[in-house]
Tab-separated table of C-alpha atoms and ligand atoms in Angstrom:
chain	number	residue	atom	x	y	z
A	337	MET	CA	5.996	21.290	22.560
A	338	THR	CA	8.474	20.224	25.235
A	339	ALA	CA	11.154	22.877	25.611
A	340	SER	CA	13.810	20.439	26.769
A	341	ALA	CA	14.900	16.844	26.232
A	342	ASP	CA	17.797	14.540	27.029
A	343	VAL	CA	18.349	14.151	23.294
A	344	VAL	CA	16.987	15.950	20.226
A	345	VAL	CA	17.060	13.810	17.091
A	346	ILE	CA	16.988	15.793	13.839
A	347	GLY	CA	15.420	13.836	10.996
A	348	GLY	CA	12.483	11.458	10.743
A	349	GLY	CA	13.972	8.999	8.273
A	350	ILE	CA	14.698	5.385	9.195
A	351	VAL	CA	17.940	6.327	10.981
A	352	GLY	CA	16.486	9.136	13.098
A	353	CYS	CA	13.348	7.156	13.962
A	354	ALA	CA	15.334	4.026	14.899
A	355	THR	CA	17.685	6.135	17.024
A	356	ALA	CA	14.736	7.786	18.785
A	357	TYR	CA	13.149	4.389	19.418
A	358	TYR	CA	16.232	2.778	20.977
A	359	LEU	CA	16.957	5.900	23.057
A	360	ALA	CA	13.367	6.006	24.340
A	361	LYS	CA	13.604	2.285	25.086
A	362	GLY	CA	16.720	3.093	27.102
A	363	GLY	CA	14.681	5.501	29.236
A	364	MET	CA	15.711	8.831	27.726
A	365	LYS	CA	13.477	11.818	27.126
A	366	ILE	CA	13.504	12.299	23.375
A	367	VAL	CA	12.243	14.921	20.949
A	368	LEU	CA	12.474	14.038	17.254
A	369	CYS	CA	12.139	16.964	14.830
A	370	GLU	CA	11.165	16.222	11.241
A	371	LYS	CA	10.718	19.153	8.872
A	372	GLY	CA	8.198	17.330	6.677
A	373	VAL	CA	6.587	13.950	7.276
A	374	ILE	CA	8.111	10.768	8.684
A	375	ALA	CA	10.018	8.981	5.895
A	376	GLY	CA	9.196	11.709	3.378
A	377	GLU	CA	12.643	11.623	1.764
A	378	GLN	CA	15.028	8.688	1.115
A	379	SER	CA	13.516	6.310	3.650
A	380	SER	CA	10.249	5.794	1.747
A	381	ARG	CA	11.708	6.203	-1.741
A	382	ASN	CA	14.225	3.381	-1.791
A	383	TRP	CA	14.079	-0.033	-3.400
A	384	GLY	CA	13.705	-1.901	-0.101
A	385	PHE	CA	16.826	-4.110	-0.332
A	386	VAL	CA	18.279	-5.218	3.004
A	387	ARG	CA	21.623	-6.637	1.974
A	388	GLN	CA	24.872	-7.633	3.583
A	389	GLN	CA	26.532	-8.579	0.329
A	390	GLY	CA	28.877	-6.368	-1.618
A	391	ARG	CA	29.477	-3.873	1.171
A	392	ASP	CA	32.635	-2.110	2.289
A	393	PRO	CA	34.473	-4.443	4.731
A	394	ALA	CA	33.925	-1.945	7.563
A	395	GLU	CA	30.167	-2.234	7.140
A	396	ILE	CA	29.959	-6.032	7.182
A	397	PRO	CA	29.924	-6.602	10.991
A	398	LEU	CA	27.264	-3.909	11.344
A	399	MET	CA	25.138	-5.379	8.612
A	400	VAL	CA	25.485	-8.938	9.933
A	401	ALA	CA	24.129	-7.686	13.263
A	402	GLY	CA	21.643	-5.542	11.339
A	403	ASN	CA	20.357	-8.577	9.477
A	404	ARG	CA	19.743	-10.407	12.782
A	405	LEU	CA	17.953	-7.330	14.045
A	406	TRP	CA	15.707	-7.222	10.952
A	407	GLN	CA	14.662	-10.813	11.542
A	408	GLY	CA	13.031	-9.851	14.847
A	409	LEU	CA	11.956	-6.318	13.915
A	410	GLU	CA	8.271	-6.953	13.167
A	411	ALA	CA	7.890	-8.586	16.583
A	412	GLU	CA	9.925	-5.849	18.272
A	413	LEU	CA	7.867	-3.007	16.753
A	414	GLY	CA	4.570	-4.898	16.647
A	415	GLN	CA	3.984	-4.043	12.980
A	416	ASP	CA	3.988	-5.724	9.589
A	417	LEU	CA	6.986	-4.424	7.636
A	418	GLU	CA	6.624	-6.836	4.691
A	419	TRP	CA	9.963	-8.313	5.770
A	420	ARG	CA	11.016	-11.278	3.668
A	421	GLN	CA	14.355	-13.103	3.818
A	422	GLY	CA	14.401	-13.986	0.128
A	423	GLY	CA	18.074	-13.375	-0.630
A	424	ASN	CA	19.938	-10.846	-2.732
A	425	LEU	CA	21.391	-11.501	-6.159
A	426	SER	CA	23.810	-9.337	-8.159
A	427	MET	CA	24.509	-10.410	-11.710
A	428	ALA	CA	27.871	-9.663	-13.367
A	429	ARG	CA	27.965	-8.048	-16.781
A	430	ASP	CA	31.198	-9.851	-17.749
A	431	GLU	CA	34.045	-12.013	-16.424
A	432	ALA	CA	35.974	-9.030	-15.047
A	433	ARG	CA	33.019	-7.966	-12.953
A	434	LEU	CA	32.446	-11.571	-11.835
A	435	ALA	CA	36.060	-11.714	-10.612
A	436	GLN	CA	35.463	-8.517	-8.612
A	437	LEU	CA	32.369	-10.043	-6.991
A	438	GLU	CA	34.241	-13.292	-6.344
A	439	ALA	CA	37.019	-11.422	-4.542
A	440	TRP	CA	34.444	-9.959	-2.178
A	441	ILE	CA	33.494	-13.468	-0.974
A	442	GLU	CA	36.978	-13.801	0.526
A	443	ILE	CA	36.386	-10.612	2.507
A	444	ALA	CA	33.019	-11.843	3.753
A	445	ARG	CA	34.087	-15.400	4.563
A	446	ALA	CA	35.124	-14.538	8.132
A	447	HIS	CA	31.596	-13.333	8.827
A	448	GLN	CA	29.922	-16.561	7.649
A	449	ILE	CA	27.064	-14.937	5.831
A	450	GLY	CA	27.025	-17.683	3.227
A	451	THR	CA	27.595	-15.512	0.167
A	452	ARG	CA	28.396	-17.536	-2.939
A	453	ILE	CA	28.804	-17.248	-6.686
A	454	VAL	CA	25.860	-18.456	-8.735
A	455	THR	CA	26.683	-19.776	-12.183
A	456	ARG	CA	24.419	-19.265	-15.166
A	457	ARG	CA	23.245	-22.851	-14.919
A	458	GLU	CA	22.308	-22.533	-11.234
A	459	LEU	CA	20.481	-19.318	-11.963
A	460	ALA	CA	17.741	-21.186	-13.814
A	461	ASP	CA	16.924	-23.069	-10.575
A	462	LEU	CA	17.246	-20.044	-8.337
A	463	VAL	CA	15.053	-17.668	-10.376
A	464	PRO	CA	13.164	-19.642	-13.036
A	465	GLY	CA	12.327	-17.436	-16.002
A	466	PHE	CA	15.165	-14.955	-15.351
A	467	THR	CA	17.557	-14.859	-18.253
A	468	GLY	CA	20.531	-12.914	-19.609
A	469	PRO	CA	24.034	-13.179	-21.018
A	470	TRP	CA	25.730	-12.910	-17.619
A	471	PRO	CA	28.599	-15.255	-16.672
A	472	GLY	CA	27.312	-15.483	-13.064
A	473	GLY	CA	26.455	-13.482	-10.016
A	474	LEU	CA	26.843	-12.969	-6.290
A	475	TYR	CA	24.127	-14.421	-4.053
A	476	THR	CA	23.415	-14.192	-0.324
A	477	ALA	CA	20.399	-16.230	0.765
A	478	SER	CA	20.229	-14.605	4.208
A	479	ASP	CA	19.693	-11.106	2.774
A	480	GLY	CA	16.181	-9.745	2.676
A	481	GLN	CA	13.803	-6.942	1.835
A	482	ALA	CA	11.049	-4.898	3.436
A	483	GLU	CA	8.551	-2.197	2.499
A	484	PRO	CA	10.332	1.158	2.951
A	485	ALA	CA	7.210	3.248	3.557
A	486	LYS	CA	6.323	1.106	6.574
A	487	VAL	CA	9.575	0.934	8.520
A	488	ALA	CA	10.444	4.467	9.694
A	489	PRO	CA	6.786	5.137	10.662
A	490	ALA	CA	6.793	1.873	12.662
A	491	PHE	CA	9.911	3.005	14.554
A	492	ALA	CA	8.395	6.478	15.069
A	493	SER	CA	5.137	5.175	16.509
A	494	ALA	CA	6.975	2.649	18.710
A	495	ALA	CA	9.189	5.503	19.970
A	496	ALA	CA	6.104	7.652	20.639
A	497	LYS	CA	4.536	4.801	22.641
A	498	LEU	CA	7.657	4.854	24.818
A	499	GLY	CA	7.201	8.575	25.433
A	500	ALA	CA	9.272	10.155	22.651
A	501	GLN	CA	7.809	13.344	21.173
A	502	VAL	CA	7.757	12.988	17.407
A	503	LEU	CA	7.254	16.413	15.853
A	504	THR	CA	6.489	16.574	12.150
A	505	GLY	CA	6.385	19.840	10.201
A	506	CYS	CA	9.098	21.022	12.575
A	507	ALA	CA	12.349	22.011	10.853
A	508	VAL	CA	15.473	22.588	12.887
A	509	HIS	CA	17.011	25.802	11.625
A	510	ALA	CA	20.206	25.705	13.684
A	511	LEU	CA	22.063	23.986	16.492
A	512	ASP	CA	22.697	25.990	19.652
A	513	ILE	CA	26.253	25.748	20.934
A	514	ALA	CA	27.537	27.298	24.169
A	515	GLY	CA	31.168	27.090	25.222
A	516	GLY	CA	31.993	24.258	22.819
A	517	THR	CA	29.053	22.154	23.997
A	518	VAL	CA	25.683	21.457	22.434
A	519	ALA	CA	22.930	23.366	24.226
A	520	GLY	CA	19.980	22.412	22.005
A	521	VAL	CA	18.371	23.330	18.724
A	522	ARG	CA	16.418	26.205	17.282
A	523	SER	CA	13.371	24.711	15.631
A	524	GLU	CA	10.732	26.563	13.678
A	525	ASN	CA	8.394	25.956	16.619
A	526	GLY	CA	10.835	27.385	19.137
A	527	PRO	CA	14.040	26.391	20.943
A	528	ILE	CA	14.525	22.958	22.512
A	529	ALA	CA	17.268	22.606	25.102
A	530	ALA	CA	19.281	19.351	25.058
A	531	LYS	CA	22.836	18.344	25.917
A	532	THR	CA	22.891	15.826	23.080
A	533	VAL	CA	21.738	16.332	19.492
A	534	VAL	CA	21.747	13.604	16.849
A	535	VAL	CA	22.004	14.835	13.263
A	536	ALA	CA	20.198	12.203	11.179
A	537	ALA	CA	19.097	14.727	8.591
A	538	GLY	CA	19.975	12.665	5.501
A	539	ALA	CA	20.707	14.850	2.485
A	540	TRP	CA	20.470	18.029	4.575
A	541	SER	CA	23.080	17.100	7.170
A	542	SER	CA	26.009	18.856	5.539
A	543	ARG	CA	24.054	22.094	5.085
A	544	LEU	CA	22.842	22.002	8.687
A	545	LEU	CA	26.289	21.285	10.118
A	546	ARG	CA	27.935	24.087	8.164
A	547	GLY	CA	26.004	26.512	10.389
A	548	ILE	CA	28.203	25.456	13.328
A	549	GLY	CA	31.414	25.139	11.331
A	550	VAL	CA	31.421	21.325	11.046
A	551	ASP	CA	32.560	20.184	7.597
A	552	LEU	CA	30.814	17.066	6.282
A	553	PRO	CA	31.603	16.197	2.656
A	554	GLN	CA	28.282	15.126	1.216
A	555	LEU	CA	26.649	15.332	-2.215
A	556	TRP	CA	23.193	14.538	-3.563
A	557	LEU	CA	22.695	11.886	-6.235
A	558	ARG	CA	19.274	11.589	-7.875
A	559	ALA	CA	18.051	8.001	-8.201
A	560	THR	CA	14.913	7.053	-10.135
A	561	VAL	CA	12.516	4.228	-9.262
A	562	ALA	CA	9.318	2.962	-10.924
A	563	ARG	CA	6.503	0.769	-9.656
A	564	THR	CA	4.926	-1.688	-12.096
A	565	ASN	CA	1.509	-3.268	-12.360
A	566	VAL	CA	0.896	-6.548	-10.538
A	567	LEU	CA	2.791	-9.283	-12.388
A	568	PRO	CA	3.202	-13.065	-12.074
A	569	ALA	CA	5.448	-14.247	-9.228
A	570	LEU	CA	9.144	-14.266	-10.241
A	571	THR	CA	11.362	-14.287	-7.149
A	572	GLY	CA	11.596	-13.394	-3.489
A	573	ALA	CA	15.168	-12.152	-3.962
A	574	GLY	CA	16.217	-8.573	-4.453
A	575	VAL	CA	17.943	-8.628	-7.848
A	576	TRP	CA	20.489	-6.303	-9.361
A	577	ALA	CA	21.324	-7.035	-12.999
A	578	PRO	CA	23.178	-4.687	-15.364
A	579	GLU	CA	19.923	-4.066	-17.271
A	580	VAL	CA	17.575	-3.613	-14.322
A	581	ALA	CA	17.399	-3.826	-10.532
A	582	PHE	CA	14.150	-5.064	-9.064
A	583	ARG	CA	12.238	-6.334	-6.062
A	584	GLN	CA	8.852	-7.966	-6.331
A	585	ARG	CA	6.585	-6.634	-3.602
A	586	ARG	CA	4.088	-8.671	-1.636
A	587	ASP	CA	1.172	-7.570	-3.865
A	588	GLY	CA	3.028	-8.761	-6.991
A	589	SER	CA	4.052	-5.335	-8.303
A	590	PHE	CA	7.756	-4.616	-8.826
A	591	ASN	CA	9.990	-1.738	-7.748
A	592	ILE	CA	12.389	-1.333	-10.665
A	593	ALA	CA	15.373	0.844	-11.539
A	594	ASP	CA	17.730	0.904	-14.482
A	595	GLY	CA	20.518	-1.198	-13.004
A	596	GLY	CA	22.015	1.348	-10.655
A	597	GLY	CA	22.372	4.387	-12.909
A	598	ALA	CA	21.831	7.804	-11.326
A	599	ASP	CA	21.740	11.508	-12.149
A	600	PHE	CA	23.921	14.167	-10.593
A	601	ASP	CA	22.400	17.643	-10.575
A	602	LEU	CA	25.291	20.030	-10.150
A	603	ASP	CA	24.704	22.412	-7.241
A	604	VAL	CA	26.818	24.830	-5.237
A	605	GLU	CA	27.620	22.081	-2.712
A	606	ALA	CA	29.318	20.139	-5.495
A	607	LEU	CA	31.768	22.989	-6.043
A	608	ARG	CA	32.716	22.846	-2.344
A	609	HIS	CA	33.108	19.097	-2.031
A	610	GLY	CA	33.592	18.001	-5.645
A	611	PRO	CA	37.332	17.201	-5.435
A	612	SER	CA	36.912	14.736	-2.535
A	613	PHE	CA	34.387	12.808	-4.628
A	614	LEU	CA	36.663	12.274	-7.625
A	615	PRO	CA	37.685	8.654	-6.767
A	616	LEU	CA	34.012	7.727	-6.281
A	617	TYR	CA	33.094	9.470	-9.531
A	618	ARG	CA	35.872	7.715	-11.451
A	619	ALA	CA	34.710	4.324	-10.149
A	620	ASN	CA	31.121	5.020	-11.286
A	621	ARG	CA	31.651	7.286	-14.274
A	622	GLY	CA	29.680	5.066	-16.638
A	623	SER	CA	26.547	5.042	-14.532
A	624	VAL	CA	26.203	8.703	-13.531
A	625	ASP	CA	24.880	11.486	-15.802
A	626	VAL	CA	25.832	15.031	-14.816
A	627	HIS	CA	23.287	17.831	-15.345
A	628	VAL	CA	23.906	21.542	-15.105
A	629	GLY	CA	20.812	23.686	-14.845
A	630	LEU	CA	17.912	24.498	-12.600
A	631	PRO	CA	19.117	22.746	-9.408
A	632	PHE	CA	22.265	24.894	-9.478
A	633	ALA	CA	20.201	28.090	-9.744
A	634	ALA	CA	17.805	26.860	-7.041
A	635	ASP	CA	20.697	26.039	-4.710
A	636	LEU	CA	22.228	29.468	-5.328
A	637	ALA	CA	18.909	31.164	-4.542
A	638	GLY	CA	18.578	28.957	-1.448
A	639	ARG	CA	21.941	30.164	-0.161
A	640	ALA	CA	20.741	33.753	-0.435
A	641	ARG	CA	17.650	32.802	1.605
A	642	GLY	CA	19.709	30.917	4.210
A	643	LEU	CA	18.900	27.453	5.546
A	644	PRO	CA	15.690	28.462	7.390
A	645	GLY	CA	14.327	30.080	4.218
A	646	THR	CA	15.265	27.043	2.141
A	647	LEU	CA	13.699	24.584	4.590
A	648	ARG	CA	10.502	26.638	4.659
A	649	LYS	CA	10.380	26.428	0.868
A	650	ILE	CA	11.429	22.788	0.504
A	651	ARG	CA	9.437	20.794	3.039
A	652	THR	CA	10.227	17.490	1.347
A	653	LEU	CA	12.830	16.863	-1.345
A	654	ASP	CA	10.848	15.470	-4.258
A	655	PRO	CA	13.052	15.534	-7.367
A	656	ALA	CA	11.764	14.557	-10.791
A	657	PRO	CA	12.345	10.969	-11.911
A	658	SER	CA	14.241	10.438	-15.145
A	659	ALA	CA	11.798	9.327	-17.864
A	660	ARG	CA	14.699	7.758	-19.747
A	661	ARG	CA	15.720	5.638	-16.768
A	662	VAL	CA	12.109	4.554	-16.183
A	663	GLY	CA	11.936	3.462	-19.834
A	664	ASN	CA	15.256	1.618	-19.540
A	665	ALA	CA	14.079	-0.179	-16.399
A	666	VAL	CA	10.831	-1.342	-18.009
A	667	ALA	CA	12.662	-2.530	-21.120
A	668	GLY	CA	15.299	-4.187	-18.912
A	669	LEU	CA	12.741	-6.098	-16.867
A	670	GLY	CA	10.947	-7.261	-20.007
A	671	LYS	CA	14.253	-8.479	-21.423
A	672	VAL	CA	15.488	-10.406	-18.379
A	673	ALA	CA	12.079	-11.837	-17.422
A	674	PRO	CA	10.175	-12.234	-20.701
A	675	GLY	CA	7.533	-14.455	-19.101
A	676	LEU	CA	6.134	-11.621	-17.015
A	677	GLY	CA	3.820	-10.392	-19.755
A	678	GLU	CA	2.923	-6.770	-20.333
A	679	ILE	CA	4.651	-4.361	-17.957
A	680	HIS	CA	3.097	-0.970	-17.125
A	681	VAL	CA	4.434	1.765	-14.907
A	682	VAL	CA	1.938	2.682	-12.222
A	683	ARG	CA	4.105	5.291	-10.514
A	684	ALA	CA	7.600	6.713	-10.835
A	685	TRP	CA	9.579	8.811	-8.383
A	686	ALA	CA	13.094	9.861	-7.492
A	687	GLY	CA	15.043	10.513	-4.327
A	688	TYR	CA	18.240	12.360	-3.551
A	689	ILE	CA	20.791	9.969	-2.041
A	690	ASP	CA	23.223	11.476	0.515
A	691	MET	CA	26.641	10.383	-0.732
A	692	THR	CA	29.957	10.501	1.115
A	693	PRO	CA	33.288	10.280	-0.758
A	694	ASP	CA	33.974	6.700	0.429
A	695	TYR	CA	30.425	5.405	0.168
A	696	ILE	CA	30.121	4.606	3.894
A	697	PRO	CA	28.193	6.576	6.497
A	698	VAL	CA	29.328	8.968	9.173
A	699	LEU	CA	28.400	7.496	12.524
A	700	GLY	CA	29.434	8.568	15.997
A	701	ALA	CA	30.340	11.591	18.065
A	702	ALA	CA	31.679	14.545	16.112
A	703	ASP	CA	35.091	15.844	17.188
A	704	GLY	CA	33.298	18.895	18.449
A	705	PRO	CA	31.186	20.405	19.829
A	706	THR	CA	30.644	18.015	22.750
A	707	GLY	CA	27.228	16.393	22.598
A	708	LEU	CA	26.976	16.382	18.797
A	709	VAL	CA	26.355	12.900	17.368
A	710	LEU	CA	26.184	12.150	13.642
A	711	ALA	CA	24.246	9.378	11.897
A	712	THR	CA	24.141	10.303	8.248
A	713	GLY	CA	25.670	9.850	4.790
A	714	PHE	CA	24.372	6.330	4.181
A	715	SER	CA	25.262	6.628	0.495
A	716	GLY	CA	22.364	4.756	-1.054
A	717	HIS	CA	22.309	1.710	1.221
A	718	GLY	CA	21.070	3.004	4.558
A	719	PHE	CA	17.642	1.403	4.510
A	720	GLY	CA	19.092	-1.990	5.349
A	721	MET	CA	21.500	-0.440	7.813
A	722	GLY	CA	19.030	2.012	9.382
A	723	PRO	CA	17.853	-0.131	12.309
A	724	ILE	CA	21.337	-1.185	13.440
A	725	ALA	CA	22.714	2.320	12.872
A	726	GLY	CA	19.945	3.662	15.098
A	727	ARG	CA	20.635	1.072	17.762
A	728	LEU	CA	24.393	1.724	17.772
A	729	THR	CA	23.840	5.489	17.903
A	730	ALA	CA	21.531	5.001	20.894
A	731	GLU	CA	24.081	2.704	22.581
A	732	LEU	CA	26.781	5.334	22.107
A	733	ILE	CA	24.613	7.930	23.838
A	734	LEU	CA	23.269	5.615	26.544
A	735	THR	CA	26.502	3.876	27.523
A	736	GLY	CA	29.308	5.783	25.807
A	737	ARG	CA	30.333	2.560	24.077
A	738	PRO	CA	28.399	0.934	21.229
A	739	THR	CA	28.436	-2.876	21.092
A	740	LEU	CA	30.154	-2.796	17.689
A	741	ASP	CA	33.199	-0.826	16.614
A	742	ILE	CA	32.089	2.254	14.659
A	743	GLY	CA	35.539	3.855	14.498
A	744	ALA	CA	35.762	3.479	10.713
A	745	PHE	CA	32.749	5.762	10.355
A	746	ARG	CA	34.166	8.725	12.295
A	747	LEU	CA	33.831	12.124	10.630
A	748	SER	CA	37.515	12.891	11.210
A	749	ARG	CA	38.562	10.321	8.596
A	750	PHE	CA	37.931	13.030	5.994
A	751	HIS	CA	40.342	15.399	7.692
A	752	ASP	CA	43.033	13.242	9.358
A	753	GLY	CA	44.874	11.984	6.291
A	754	THR	CA	43.027	8.656	6.050
A	755	ARG	CA	43.024	7.370	2.468
A	756	ILE	CA	39.467	7.945	1.264
A	757	ALA	CA	38.251	5.589	-1.455
A	758	PRO	CA	35.194	3.378	-1.926
A	759	ARG	CA	35.802	-0.313	-1.040
A	760	ASN	CA	32.350	-1.718	-1.727
A	761	VAL	CA	31.689	-3.882	-4.801
A	762	ILE	CA	27.951	-3.166	-4.982
B	205	FAD	C1	15.997	5.617	-5.031
B	205	FAD	C2	16.709	5.087	-3.828
B	205	FAD	C3	16.926	3.721	-3.699
B	205	FAD	C4	17.555	3.208	-2.570
B	205	FAD	N1	17.610	1.855	-2.383
B	205	FAD	C5	18.066	1.365	-1.219
B	205	FAD	C6	17.975	-0.017	-0.941
B	205	FAD	O1	17.430	-0.811	-1.704
B	205	FAD	N2	18.526	-0.480	0.222
B	205	FAD	C7	19.116	0.366	1.116
B	205	FAD	O2	19.625	-0.125	2.134
B	205	FAD	N3	19.149	1.690	0.902
B	205	FAD	C8	18.620	2.217	-0.222
B	205	FAD	N4	18.626	3.556	-0.447
B	205	FAD	C9	19.229	4.440	0.557
B	205	FAD	C10	18.319	4.638	1.758
B	205	FAD	O3	17.029	5.019	1.362
B	205	FAD	C11	18.921	5.716	2.657
B	205	FAD	O4	20.295	5.463	2.898
B	205	FAD	C12	18.225	5.799	3.993
B	205	FAD	O5	16.832	5.884	3.821
B	205	FAD	C13	18.747	7.011	4.748
B	205	FAD	O6	17.943	7.211	5.866
B	205	FAD	P1	18.134	8.529	6.718
B	205	FAD	O7	17.201	8.436	7.862
B	205	FAD	O8	19.582	8.723	6.991
B	205	FAD	O9	17.752	9.724	5.721
B	205	FAD	P2	16.326	10.217	5.169
B	205	FAD	O10	15.374	9.121	4.958
B	205	FAD	O11	16.628	11.079	3.997
B	205	FAD	O12	15.761	11.079	6.363
B	205	FAD	C14	16.313	12.324	6.730
B	205	FAD	C15	15.155	13.150	7.265
B	205	FAD	O13	15.653	14.320	7.861
B	205	FAD	C16	14.728	15.351	7.652
B	205	FAD	N5	15.427	16.624	7.845
B	205	FAD	C17	16.484	17.071	7.138
B	205	FAD	N6	16.888	18.272	7.616
B	205	FAD	C18	16.077	18.564	8.647
B	205	FAD	C19	15.993	19.671	9.541
B	205	FAD	N7	16.842	20.702	9.464
B	205	FAD	N8	15.014	19.659	10.479
B	205	FAD	C20	14.159	18.610	10.587
B	205	FAD	N9	14.196	17.547	9.745
B	205	FAD	C21	15.141	17.535	8.802
B	205	FAD	C22	14.270	15.130	6.226
B	205	FAD	O14	13.031	15.760	5.961
B	205	FAD	C23	14.213	13.611	6.154
B	205	FAD	O15	12.917	13.110	6.402
B	205	FAD	C24	18.036	4.098	-1.582
B	205	FAD	C25	17.842	5.480	-1.717
B	205	FAD	C26	17.163	5.980	-2.815
B	205	FAD	C27	16.921	7.459	-2.926
């Protein structure tokens, strides 16, 4: 293992791998440390939506550029990512929700992404055989989808071809700081000296940063997904209806979830950061179930062991899917697309989403120590944003000035009196 690098990237999810790729392309000597396998956590467990629509206004310019980037990504990385620009559709449960979606179009208009409202009547043409009592929905034809399990590994192997060292099974236990400046990391395979360290550690970022006194408000939200049998072709759009969210994969199977519901397993972290998440919780109260039990005890035991002990024990976060949500999703898909025939679940899984209080990521240089760069907290929609987030992070390190303004994503917003509240509509 190389004992020094220009930049150490912590985390082999889509964000860390994309960052490593663009940095290596820029000529830097990179070591990427991943405690488990590439894309073992959120980046292979997500639905695969790549959407611009419904986002917080601050994210729209990034995602417009991100969408352009996705369109050339298979050629750039030389790999099939199952990219398809089939659109994204979000159905409204009632008129009030439709008005909320409609208001978002005004926000997006300046960016010319072509988002529009689809009425019930138009829906029959857009997705034949898709039916429900909805008054309408939000639709963006230029949105797309890709196969999550393929994308971070494609970035990692492209980075490796450019000379980056991609170390799997290599947890970073701590950051080394000397005189207010990053000096490197302590990995389980030994120290690596570097003047710049990127924390792209997904759900673990807050725990890792606490070791150097950097406070990142972040909580874990457990989201359940199921994969169906191969079914007749329905649509190339990613669809989010109140009953079920789904994406039909290239082989005809569906990734399905129960319309955006999630489970919150109370842990010790929640006691620390809980209050800053109250506005987000209030906005989503109906769709989140809170559980108190084993995860709390496990987190408590983990604290006694310390982060290195915990990371040795938990190589890859692999929470249990909710059987109830899987059942709801299957029933939901059958209800909204009755022509599909018999639906079976082939596989079900869950992933812990790394939430921030305002549902947007933390991107950019930390206020200290010098050399610490953050790319984390993608709050359940970082698959679509991963490539552009990686490119902007690399630009920041390579030139000191990313090509898009990332000021809204600074960590200090949580501590400088900025009003923190979610502004997304999806
Ligand atoms: C069920 C589900 C559905 C989703 N659906 C979508 C969707 O449709 N569209 C979308 O855009 N987004 C979606 N998301 C969100 C998306 O998956 C994430 O935002 C994105 O993958 C985050 O990527 P990441 O690289 O930041 O984090 P991760 O993929 O979690 O990667 C972080 C990596 O860091 C590693 N790591 C952590 N700590 C250390 C350490 N100390 N040392 C070494 N390695 C470490 C971890 O092992 C992990 O591999 C969904 C998420 C889930 C869970």
